[in-house]
Amino acid sequence: MKRIGVFVCWCGTNIANTVNIEAVTEAAGKMPGVVYAGNYKYMCSEIGQSKIKSAIIREKLDRFVVASCSPRMHESTFRKTAAAAGLNPYLVEIANIREHCSWVHKNKGEATAKAIALIRAAVAKAARDKELWATQIPVEHRALVIGGGIGGIQAALDIADAGFEVDLVERTPSIGGHMAQLDKTFPTLDCSACILTPKMGEAASHPKITLYTYSEVEKVDGYVGNFEATIRKKARSVDLEKCTGCGICWEKCPSRVKSEFDEALSMRKAIYIPFPQAVPNVPVIDRASCRWFTREKCGICRKTCPAGAVNFDQEDEVLQKKYGAIVVATGFDVLDLDDFGEYSYGKHPDVLTSLEFERILNSSGPTGGRLLRPSNQSPPKNVVFIQCVGSRDKSRGKPYCSKICCMYSAKHVILFKEKYPEAQAYVFYIDIRTAGKDFEEFHRRAVEEYGALYLKGSAGKVFPDGDKLLVKGVDSLSGHALEIEADMVVLATAIKAKSDAPQLARLLGISTDTHAFFMEAHPKLRPVEAHTAGIFLAGACQGPKDIPETVSQASGAAAKAIVLLSKENLLSDPCVSEVNESLCTGCLACIKVCPYSAITEKTIEEKIHGKALQRRVAEVNVALCQGCGSCTVSCRPGAVNLKGFTNEQIMAEVDAICL
Amino acid sequence: MRFSYYPGCTLKTTAALLENSALKAARALGIELIEQEKWQCCGAVFPLAALEIAPFLSSVRSLAAAKDTGEKLVTICAACYHVLKRANHVMKTDRDVCTKANNYLQLPEQYRGGTEVIHYLELLRDEVGFPTLARKVKKPLTGRKIAAFYGCLLLRPPAVMQFDNAENPSIMEDFLHALGAAAVDYPYRTECCGVYLSVQNEEIVAEMVAKIINSALSHGAEAIVDACPLCHYNLLELQKKTPQGKSTLPVYYFTELLEEALDLKDKVEEKMAF
Amino acid sequence: MKITRDNLCSSIVKEIAEISGENVAGCYQCGKCTAACPVNTVMDILPHQVLRFLQLGLVEALLNCNTIWICASCFTCAGRCPRGVDLPGIMEALRLILLRKRGFSRIKAGVIPRVADKGMPEQALVSAFRKYTR
Ligand SMILES: Cc1cc2nc3c(=O)[nH]c(=O)nc-3n(C[C@H](O)[C@H](O)[C@H](O)COP(=O)(O)OP(=O)(O)OC[C@H]3O[C@@H](n4cnc5c(N)ncnc54)[C@H](O)[C@@H]3O)c2cc1C
Ligand code: SF4
Ligand code: SF4
Ligand code: SF4
Ligand code: SF4
């Protein structure tokens, strides 16, 4: 006979106010197999736990049930209690009489009856608990960082500084991300390149960091501590080792296309580095626009390269590497404005997105830092800035606040006025959101020192009118419809998740929210972890963020990754599925339902009546199995069982409740 | 190609020009437009109140009749298009109204928004195809600078009408290009002309029209083309009363240009000659 | 001005919400509707203010304003409203309260023959009648 103990917790008044503790304790004491039942105000406290421990010894308990809060809260606490008293930790069951009972009911009588039923179920399950043992899995001491913006760079540097190898994979030819495109940064107005380039250089020269630029992650298998990734290094057509970055090739190249880095405001060559401070400072050939690859003539770059670095025959390289942890830092995109025709964006060259405006402000940008109207290269006198374009817009855009545009619009006003003190800036806003250290002060400077006219309201439409832009809007505070003759209109365009984020999520087995931002494991308490163990999130790929926030989150993600990488071994959860081969018919229905690809087929040999027969059965890879239990319900003969949650246990619980 | 055709009251009276030219062109393009037998006025405005169903019923009758023949329902008047399409949308999405309307009408078969309502321009774009249309043009309007005017009813509300990109449409310009004309792009092409405000507040409408006409003129338009009898009236009549005085920009129905380009103008049609 | 819960939740406020099918709390006063409105210069209460007045429960002022008669139901505002508020539907609800409940008629006798003479399309007359009379 089993010797089961039941410990009922009051949770202060949380449970005790709605559940009659004494009645529950008494009823528990009479359940089959129960040899002891007691209660206490806070079972999870030191005192509560020592009460459990002494009862185990005194009453010779061989398993026990705690009737308390959700197992998510304290299952691990009570498992440790069991271990401390010499019991196998998997001989503990929790009956959740708080979230599932006292918190959701008002009637004390009914709540008490339900608490008793829940405990009866837990007791029935506990009676069938078996000892389980966690196994050890070794950890690969290397991290993979996907995305080489400021978030990815920071995470890579932190992990590398802790002494671990890091591979940093960036899709474009250079690391740097959006921050490299910015001119100056709020709220201090330091030049973006000046603070970013040293970090890029550091990442490139760090002995523990390997950069894979112009590369992509194609496949990820495995699990926490033991991921296996396939990385495709796209052919650069230029030898990274030989190239000196002299620039002769891109000077001579005759093929010109729009520069992605300059937001299509300037032209680049087919062989190019995206921007002067690019890391690595080695060009790539964009084969789609190169004459050699499209028309099989030219070859000028190869002829002129003094180092002989141009190599048209270079092929994509595919690498397979193992990692213990993965940091995702793939950043954001800017919303497409096709549905917002009223702003005349794309119709008139002087209507720009804020990111385009950054490029025009930037000294490495298309105008060499001279702020001029794209239409006629003249200095603008009146500039209208429109905030919340596509943000907070559930009809045509994104319902969320993009968070950074109030601040960067104030920055744009200041930078514009620094260049043209006599000019006028107008800013249409719905609300000003400047929560952040020194942020509100920065915004007020734009208003008070730089004389920007902030207009609470919206711009209805931008009418190109000769060489001017007529902006019709409203100042809702005064109740006046306004018309402003502007030379330039700058749209603070919403930022959104990268369009391929859902694909990457699928590849990594992590989830995205309704807007395709990667989802954190808990919005408050686990903001840098993905749902899948061993994968961490940094920067704007998880939600709109400015640089300080991106960097903080990146360091947080790095710290989590370091914790993981510094372990020699991980304990695996023993609550995984197992196949009873004698019952398995080999239908393999379980393989189809397993979301973690943890089940494979194998062939076994059996002797039946002295004859050796071969038979196909399912096999669970315990390292991959996450214990979700999908396979157990798919198996018709009931051959798959989840350890700790066997079919027999579940049925016993159901019976106990239905009693 | 065979379609049900809903003319609407204005096309039978003041806007006969629009209907005649459209039907002539359709015949020339090999499109059969079968006028519905017992159509009733669509009501000219879509009832915006979520309350009542009575104003819907005539539209629903026409929609249901088209469904019985299994044909798409073609309209030429922008207002009829607007009303029918929105009524259809309500029948498709609002179960409550749908049930009430069905109960009231007692149709042989329940109607749940199955008919597709299309405008004549969509017919040209999606059924005929602008490239085909371009090939059939006999007298291209080469060198003519024409401004398309969309107004409200075809485009808005965008979520329901789904006629074209509501803020930056191109169907009329593409149509003009197919006829060989040069389309003039100007920022007022999707603005409101003032609609029925002209019944009560002519001055307001005159001012709205002035902005549209002036914008088209300043972008080099030699004529303006529209798809709605009411826009047509406002643009044509009220430009004479604009604050700046009488501008005189010719105003055409889009079908008039179609007729001209297909070289059907002044030609007595065989059918009519009989 | 004194604001009370009774004003905020008066039966007429509810009625407007019911007729129009709109929740006025959805509006966050960005002003896009007003900025988009082609006739805003001749309105006495601007479109976004119509929503604000409703949020404040000030219905009588709206029933006495010229805005609801000037609104052309052009749907420009509704097409651009970031919160998906159907302002023309609300304007219609306000008109209907006057036309149906209070026996109001906006069209002056004698107007119709005058405009009909000018070749104004039927569509305009029918629309005007449906918008302006009971
Ligand atoms: C107009 C504008 C002005 C701004 N001004 C400021 C400012 O003044 N101050 C401030 O603090 N913030 C500012 N920001 C915000 C700042 O740009 C972001 O906070 C920052 O760039 C976020 O960094 P990140 O690394 O998360 O993303 P990103 O900068 O977007 O970097 C992501 C990187 O990942 C790469 N990548 C994406 N997908 C993959 C993939 N599948 N595989 C490999 N690589 C991939 C991308 O190519 C990119 O290099 C501004 C933003 C905008 C739009
Ligand atoms: S071969 Fe291609 S990249 Fe090289 S110079 Fe010619 S066009 Fe440019
Ligand atoms: S940060 Fe400011 S401008 Fe950007 S979406 Fe939020 S409120 Fe609008
Ligand atoms: S546009 Fe919409 S949200 Fe903005 S003020 Fe008008 S009704 Fe309100
Ligand atoms: S529907 Fe009315 S309020 Fe809205 S933009 Fe048109 S005229 Fe103005």
PDB file of N, CA, C and O in Angstrom, chain A residues 441-490:
ATOM      1  N   GLU A 441      12.588  66.526 -22.156  1.00  0.00           N
ATOM      2  CA  GLU A 441      13.381  67.753 -22.220  1.00  0.00           C
ATOM      3  C   GLU A 441      13.841  68.005 -23.656  1.00  0.00           C
ATOM      4  O   GLU A 441      13.835  69.134 -24.144  1.00  0.00           O
ATOM      5  N   PHE A 442      14.213  66.929 -24.321  1.00  0.00           N
ATOM      6  CA  PHE A 442      14.677  67.032 -25.705  1.00  0.00           C
ATOM      7  C   PHE A 442      13.547  67.550 -26.598  1.00  0.00           C
ATOM      8  O   PHE A 442      13.722  68.479 -27.395  1.00  0.00           O
ATOM      9  N   HIS A 443      12.376  66.980 -26.413  1.00  0.00           N
ATOM     10  CA  HIS A 443      11.219  67.414 -27.207  1.00  0.00           C
ATOM     11  C   HIS A 443      10.906  68.881 -26.945  1.00  0.00           C
ATOM     12  O   HIS A 443      10.652  69.653 -27.863  1.00  0.00           O
ATOM     13  N   ARG A 444      10.968  69.285 -25.684  1.00  0.00           N
ATOM     14  CA  ARG A 444      10.649  70.681 -25.372  1.00  0.00           C
ATOM     15  C   ARG A 444      11.652  71.643 -26.009  1.00  0.00           C
ATOM     16  O   ARG A 444      11.317  72.762 -26.352  1.00  0.00           O
ATOM     17  N   ARG A 445      12.884  71.182 -26.134  1.00  0.00           N
ATOM     18  CA  ARG A 445      13.866  72.051 -26.799  1.00  0.00           C
ATOM     19  C   ARG A 445      13.455  72.301 -28.244  1.00  0.00           C
ATOM     20  O   ARG A 445      13.594  73.405 -28.764  1.00  0.00           O
ATOM     21  N   ALA A 446      12.960  71.264 -28.908  1.00  0.00           N
ATOM     22  CA  ALA A 446      12.529  71.437 -30.296  1.00  0.00           C
ATOM     23  C   ALA A 446      11.450  72.508 -30.377  1.00  0.00           C
ATOM     24  O   ALA A 446      11.421  73.318 -31.298  1.00  0.00           O
ATOM     25  N   VAL A 447      10.574  72.533 -29.365  1.00  0.00           N
ATOM     26  CA  VAL A 447       9.480  73.502 -29.372  1.00  0.00           C
ATOM     27  C   VAL A 447       9.985  74.887 -28.972  1.00  0.00           C
ATOM     28  O   VAL A 447       9.775  75.871 -29.680  1.00  0.00           O
ATOM     29  N   GLU A 448      10.681  74.930 -27.843  1.00  0.00           N
ATOM     30  CA  GLU A 448      10.971  76.235 -27.257  1.00  0.00           C
ATOM     31  C   GLU A 448      12.226  76.876 -27.836  1.00  0.00           C
ATOM     32  O   GLU A 448      12.234  78.052 -28.149  1.00  0.00           O
ATOM     33  N   GLU A 449      13.289  76.110 -27.971  1.00  0.00           N
ATOM     34  CA  GLU A 449      14.523  76.713 -28.483  1.00  0.00           C
ATOM     35  C   GLU A 449      14.529  76.806 -29.992  1.00  0.00           C
ATOM     36  O   GLU A 449      15.069  77.745 -30.566  1.00  0.00           O
ATOM     37  N   TYR A 450      13.972  75.783 -30.637  1.00  0.00           N
ATOM     38  CA  TYR A 450      14.066  75.749 -32.091  1.00  0.00           C
ATOM     39  C   TYR A 450      12.793  76.225 -32.773  1.00  0.00           C
ATOM     40  O   TYR A 450      12.710  76.263 -33.988  1.00  0.00           O
ATOM     41  N   GLY A 451      11.806  76.600 -31.948  1.00  0.00           N
ATOM     42  CA  GLY A 451      10.626  77.270 -32.488  1.00  0.00           C
ATOM     43  C   GLY A 451       9.769  76.452 -33.427  1.00  0.00           C
ATOM     44  O   GLY A 451       9.067  77.012 -34.272  1.00  0.00           O
ATOM     45  N   ALA A 452       9.826  75.122 -33.313  1.00  0.00           N
ATOM     46  CA  ALA A 452       8.946  74.319 -34.167  1.00  0.00           C
ATOM     47  C   ALA A 452       7.506  74.547 -33.747  1.00  0.00           C
ATOM     48  O   ALA A 452       7.216  74.626 -32.556  1.00  0.00           O
ATOM     49  N   LEU A 453       6.598  74.673 -34.712  1.00  0.00           N
ATOM     50  CA  LEU A 453       5.191  74.802 -34.378  1.00  0.00           C
ATOM     51  C   LEU A 453       4.593  73.409 -34.328  1.00  0.00           C
ATOM     52  O   LEU A 453       4.444  72.744 -35.345  1.00  0.00           O
ATOM     53  N   TYR A 454       4.298  72.971 -33.122  1.00  0.00           N
ATOM     54  CA  TYR A 454       3.666  71.667 -32.964  1.00  0.00           C
ATOM     55  C   TYR A 454       2.152  71.848 -33.063  1.00  0.00           C
ATOM     56  O   TYR A 454       1.586  72.692 -32.376  1.00  0.00           O
ATOM     57  N   LEU A 455       1.550  71.077 -33.934  1.00  0.00           N
ATOM     58  CA  LEU A 455       0.122  71.202 -34.181  1.00  0.00           C
ATOM     59  C   LEU A 455      -0.558  69.901 -33.785  1.00  0.00           C
ATOM     60  O   LEU A 455      -0.284  68.855 -34.372  1.00  0.00           O
ATOM     61  N   LYS A 456      -1.414  69.975 -32.761  1.00  0.00           N
ATOM     62  CA  LYS A 456      -2.133  68.757 -32.396  1.00  0.00           C
ATOM     63  C   LYS A 456      -3.239  68.555 -33.416  1.00  0.00           C
ATOM     64  O   LYS A 456      -4.142  69.363 -33.544  1.00  0.00           O
ATOM     65  N   GLY A 457      -3.111  67.515 -34.154  1.00  0.00           N
ATOM     66  CA  GLY A 457      -4.052  67.261 -35.234  1.00  0.00           C
ATOM     67  C   GLY A 457      -3.399  66.416 -36.300  1.00  0.00           C
ATOM     68  O   GLY A 457      -2.405  65.738 -36.033  1.00  0.00           O
ATOM     69  N   SER A 458      -3.970  66.462 -37.474  1.00  0.00           N
ATOM     70  CA  SER A 458      -3.451  65.615 -38.539  1.00  0.00           C
ATOM     71  C   SER A 458      -3.369  66.397 -39.826  1.00  0.00           C
ATOM     72  O   SER A 458      -3.988  67.444 -39.961  1.00  0.00           O
ATOM     73  N   ALA A 459      -2.601  65.854 -40.746  1.00  0.00           N
ATOM     74  CA  ALA A 459      -2.621  66.371 -42.101  1.00  0.00           C
ATOM     75  C   ALA A 459      -3.563  65.479 -42.889  1.00  0.00           C
ATOM     76  O   ALA A 459      -3.453  64.265 -42.851  1.00  0.00           O
ATOM     77  N   GLY A 460      -4.518  66.112 -43.582  1.00  0.00           N
ATOM     78  CA  GLY A 460      -5.496  65.325 -44.323  1.00  0.00           C
ATOM     79  C   GLY A 460      -4.944  64.862 -45.635  1.00  0.00           C
ATOM     80  O   GLY A 460      -5.056  63.713 -46.025  1.00  0.00           O
ATOM     81  N   LYS A 461      -4.282  65.792 -46.331  1.00  0.00           N
ATOM     82  CA  LYS A 461      -3.785  65.440 -47.648  1.00  0.00           C
ATOM     83  C   LYS A 461      -2.691  66.423 -48.031  1.00  0.00           C
ATOM     84  O   LYS A 461      -2.679  67.565 -47.602  1.00  0.00           O
ATOM     85  N   VAL A 462      -1.767  65.943 -48.834  1.00  0.00           N
ATOM     86  CA  VAL A 462      -0.700  66.782 -49.367  1.00  0.00           C
ATOM     87  C   VAL A 462      -0.978  66.964 -50.856  1.00  0.00           C
ATOM     88  O   VAL A 462      -1.020  65.994 -51.605  1.00  0.00           O
ATOM     89  N   PHE A 463      -1.191  68.231 -51.253  1.00  0.00           N
ATOM     90  CA  PHE A 463      -1.473  68.522 -52.651  1.00  0.00           C
ATOM     91  C   PHE A 463      -0.237  69.132 -53.306  1.00  0.00           C
ATOM     92  O   PHE A 463       0.127  70.259 -52.988  1.00  0.00           O
ATOM     93  N   PRO A 464       0.410  68.410 -54.206  1.00  0.00           N
ATOM     94  CA  PRO A 464       1.520  69.033 -54.921  1.00  0.00           C
ATOM     95  C   PRO A 464       0.962  70.217 -55.699  1.00  0.00           C
ATOM     96  O   PRO A 464      -0.058  70.114 -56.374  1.00  0.00           O
ATOM     97  N   ASP A 465       1.637  71.362 -55.585  1.00  0.00           N
ATOM     98  CA  ASP A 465       1.099  72.586 -56.162  1.00  0.00           C
ATOM     99  C   ASP A 465       2.278  73.361 -56.728  1.00  0.00           C
ATOM    100  O   ASP A 465       2.967  74.059 -56.000  1.00  0.00           O
ATOM    101  N   GLY A 466       2.508  73.210 -58.004  1.00  0.00           N
ATOM    102  CA  GLY A 466       3.695  73.823 -58.598  1.00  0.00           C
ATOM    103  C   GLY A 466       4.924  73.254 -57.936  1.00  0.00           C
ATOM    104  O   GLY A 466       5.041  72.046 -57.752  1.00  0.00           O
ATOM    105  N   ASP A 467       5.846  74.117 -57.500  1.00  0.00           N
ATOM    106  CA  ASP A 467       7.015  73.558 -56.832  1.00  0.00           C
ATOM    107  C   ASP A 467       6.828  73.536 -55.315  1.00  0.00           C
ATOM    108  O   ASP A 467       7.761  73.346 -54.559  1.00  0.00           O
ATOM    109  N   LYS A 468       5.595  73.719 -54.888  1.00  0.00           N
ATOM    110  CA  LYS A 468       5.304  73.651 -53.451  1.00  0.00           C
ATOM    111  C   LYS A 468       4.432  72.437 -53.146  1.00  0.00           C
ATOM    112  O   LYS A 468       3.866  71.821 -54.039  1.00  0.00           O
ATOM    113  N   LEU A 469       4.329  72.180 -51.867  1.00  0.00           N
ATOM    114  CA  LEU A 469       3.408  71.132 -51.428  1.00  0.00           C
ATOM    115  C   LEU A 469       2.396  71.787 -50.502  1.00  0.00           C
ATOM    116  O   LEU A 469       2.770  72.366 -49.482  1.00  0.00           O
ATOM    117  N   LEU A 470       1.136  71.749 -50.894  1.00  0.00           N
ATOM    118  CA  LEU A 470       0.117  72.348 -50.058  1.00  0.00           C
ATOM    119  C   LEU A 470      -0.388  71.285 -49.085  1.00  0.00           C
ATOM    120  O   LEU A 470      -0.953  70.278 -49.496  1.00  0.00           O
ATOM    121  N   VAL A 471      -0.137  71.532 -47.811  1.00  0.00           N
ATOM    122  CA  VAL A 471      -0.567  70.555 -46.806  1.00  0.00           C
ATOM    123  C   VAL A 471      -1.852  71.060 -46.167  1.00  0.00           C
ATOM    124  O   VAL A 471      -1.884  72.158 -45.608  1.00  0.00           O
ATOM    125  N   LYS A 472      -2.912  70.295 -46.305  1.00  0.00           N
ATOM    126  CA  LYS A 472      -4.152  70.667 -45.633  1.00  0.00           C
ATOM    127  C   LYS A 472      -4.267  69.852 -44.353  1.00  0.00           C
ATOM    128  O   LYS A 472      -4.162  68.625 -44.385  1.00  0.00           O
ATOM    129  N   GLY A 473      -4.470  70.570 -43.263  1.00  0.00           N
ATOM    130  CA  GLY A 473      -4.512  69.864 -41.991  1.00  0.00           C
ATOM    131  C   GLY A 473      -5.432  70.553 -41.017  1.00  0.00           C
ATOM    132  O   GLY A 473      -6.227  71.409 -41.394  1.00  0.00           O
ATOM    133  N   VAL A 474      -5.306  70.172 -39.768  1.00  0.00           N
ATOM    134  CA  VAL A 474      -6.142  70.813 -38.760  1.00  0.00           C
ATOM    135  C   VAL A 474      -5.329  71.001 -37.486  1.00  0.00           C
ATOM    136  O   VAL A 474      -4.459  70.193 -37.159  1.00  0.00           O
ATOM    137  N   ASP A 475      -5.571  72.114 -36.835  1.00  0.00           N
ATOM    138  CA  ASP A 475      -5.070  72.288 -35.473  1.00  0.00           C
ATOM    139  C   ASP A 475      -6.270  72.075 -34.581  1.00  0.00           C
ATOM    140  O   ASP A 475      -7.143  72.944 -34.462  1.00  0.00           O
ATOM    141  N   SER A 476      -6.327  70.916 -33.969  1.00  0.00           N
ATOM    142  CA  SER A 476      -7.571  70.571 -33.275  1.00  0.00           C
ATOM    143  C   SER A 476      -7.754  71.391 -32.006  1.00  0.00           C
ATOM    144  O   SER A 476      -8.873  71.558 -31.539  1.00  0.00           O
ATOM    145  N   LEU A 477      -6.679  71.928 -31.458  1.00  0.00           N
ATOM    146  CA  LEU A 477      -6.815  72.697 -30.222  1.00  0.00           C
ATOM    147  C   LEU A 477      -7.529  74.017 -30.470  1.00  0.00           C
ATOM    148  O   LEU A 477      -8.389  74.423 -29.706  1.00  0.00           O
ATOM    149  N   SER A 478      -7.182  74.693 -31.564  1.00  0.00           N
ATOM    150  CA  SER A 478      -7.873  75.946 -31.853  1.00  0.00           C
ATOM    151  C   SER A 478      -9.126  75.696 -32.670  1.00  0.00           C
ATOM    152  O   SER A 478      -9.964  76.575 -32.811  1.00  0.00           O
ATOM    153  N   GLY A 479      -9.243  74.516 -33.242  1.00  0.00           N
ATOM    154  CA  GLY A 479     -10.392  74.230 -34.095  1.00  0.00           C
ATOM    155  C   GLY A 479     -10.301  74.914 -35.442  1.00  0.00           C
ATOM    156  O   GLY A 479     -11.308  75.321 -36.009  1.00  0.00           O
ATOM    157  N   HIS A 480      -9.086  75.071 -35.959  1.00  0.00           N
ATOM    158  CA  HIS A 480      -8.945  75.684 -37.277  1.00  0.00           C
ATOM    159  C   HIS A 480      -8.413  74.692 -38.294  1.00  0.00           C
ATOM    160  O   HIS A 480      -7.421  74.003 -38.033  1.00  0.00           O
ATOM    161  N   ALA A 481      -9.070  74.667 -39.430  1.00  0.00           N
ATOM    162  CA  ALA A 481      -8.506  73.929 -40.550  1.00  0.00           C
ATOM    163  C   ALA A 481      -7.363  74.779 -41.110  1.00  0.00           C
ATOM    164  O   ALA A 481      -7.472  75.997 -41.191  1.00  0.00           O
ATOM    165  N   LEU A 482      -6.253  74.132 -41.439  1.00  0.00           N
ATOM    166  CA  LEU A 482      -5.058  74.872 -41.824  1.00  0.00           C
ATOM    167  C   LEU A 482      -4.603  74.496 -43.221  1.00  0.00           C
ATOM    168  O   LEU A 482      -4.845  73.389 -43.686  1.00  0.00           O
ATOM    169  N   GLU A 483      -3.926  75.431 -43.852  1.00  0.00           N
ATOM    170  CA  GLU A 483      -3.214  75.111 -45.085  1.00  0.00           C
ATOM    171  C   GLU A 483      -1.789  75.605 -44.910  1.00  0.00           C
ATOM    172  O   GLU A 483      -1.565  76.741 -44.511  1.00  0.00           O
ATOM    173  N   ILE A 484      -0.824  74.748 -45.183  1.00  0.00           N
ATOM    174  CA  ILE A 484       0.583  75.144 -45.056  1.00  0.00           C
ATOM    175  C   ILE A 484       1.263  74.901 -46.393  1.00  0.00           C
ATOM    176  O   ILE A 484       1.153  73.818 -46.955  1.00  0.00           O
ATOM    177  N   GLU A 485       1.952  75.914 -46.865  1.00  0.00           N
ATOM    178  CA  GLU A 485       2.726  75.753 -48.091  1.00  0.00           C
ATOM    179  C   GLU A 485       4.107  75.245 -47.700  1.00  0.00           C
ATOM    180  O   GLU A 485       4.879  75.958 -47.069  1.00  0.00           O
ATOM    181  N   ALA A 486       4.406  74.042 -48.068  1.00  0.00           N
ATOM    182  CA  ALA A 486       5.658  73.450 -47.602  1.00  0.00           C
ATOM    183  C   ALA A 486       6.599  73.185 -48.764  1.00  0.00           C
ATOM    184  O   ALA A 486       6.173  73.027 -49.909  1.00  0.00           O
ATOM    185  N   ASP A 487       7.870  73.137 -48.441  1.00  0.00           N
ATOM    186  CA  ASP A 487       8.869  72.756 -49.441  1.00  0.00           C
ATOM    187  C   ASP A 487       9.180  71.273 -49.338  1.00  0.00           C
ATOM    188  O   ASP A 487       9.697  70.667 -50.266  1.00  0.00           O
ATOM    189  N   MET A 488       8.915  70.738 -48.164  1.00  0.00           N
ATOM    190  CA  MET A 488       9.221  69.338 -47.938  1.00  0.00           C
ATOM    191  C   MET A 488       8.227  68.800 -46.913  1.00  0.00           C
ATOM    192  O   MET A 488       7.805  69.534 -46.022  1.00  0.00           O
ATOM    193  N   VAL A 489       7.876  67.531 -47.085  1.00  0.00           N
ATOM    194  CA  VAL A 489       7.019  66.885 -46.096  1.00  0.00           C
ATOM    195  C   VAL A 489       7.730  65.610 -45.657  1.00  0.00           C
ATOM    196  O   VAL A 489       8.194  64.836 -46.496  1.00  0.00           O
ATOM    197  N   VAL A 490       7.857  65.432 -44.344  1.00  0.00           N
ATOM    198  CA  VAL A 490       8.552  64.254 -43.830  1.00  0.00           C
ATOM    199  C   VAL A 490       7.563  63.397 -43.040  1.00  0.00           C
ATOM    200  O   VAL A 490       6.922  63.883 -42.111  1.00  0.00           O
TER     201      VAL A 490
END
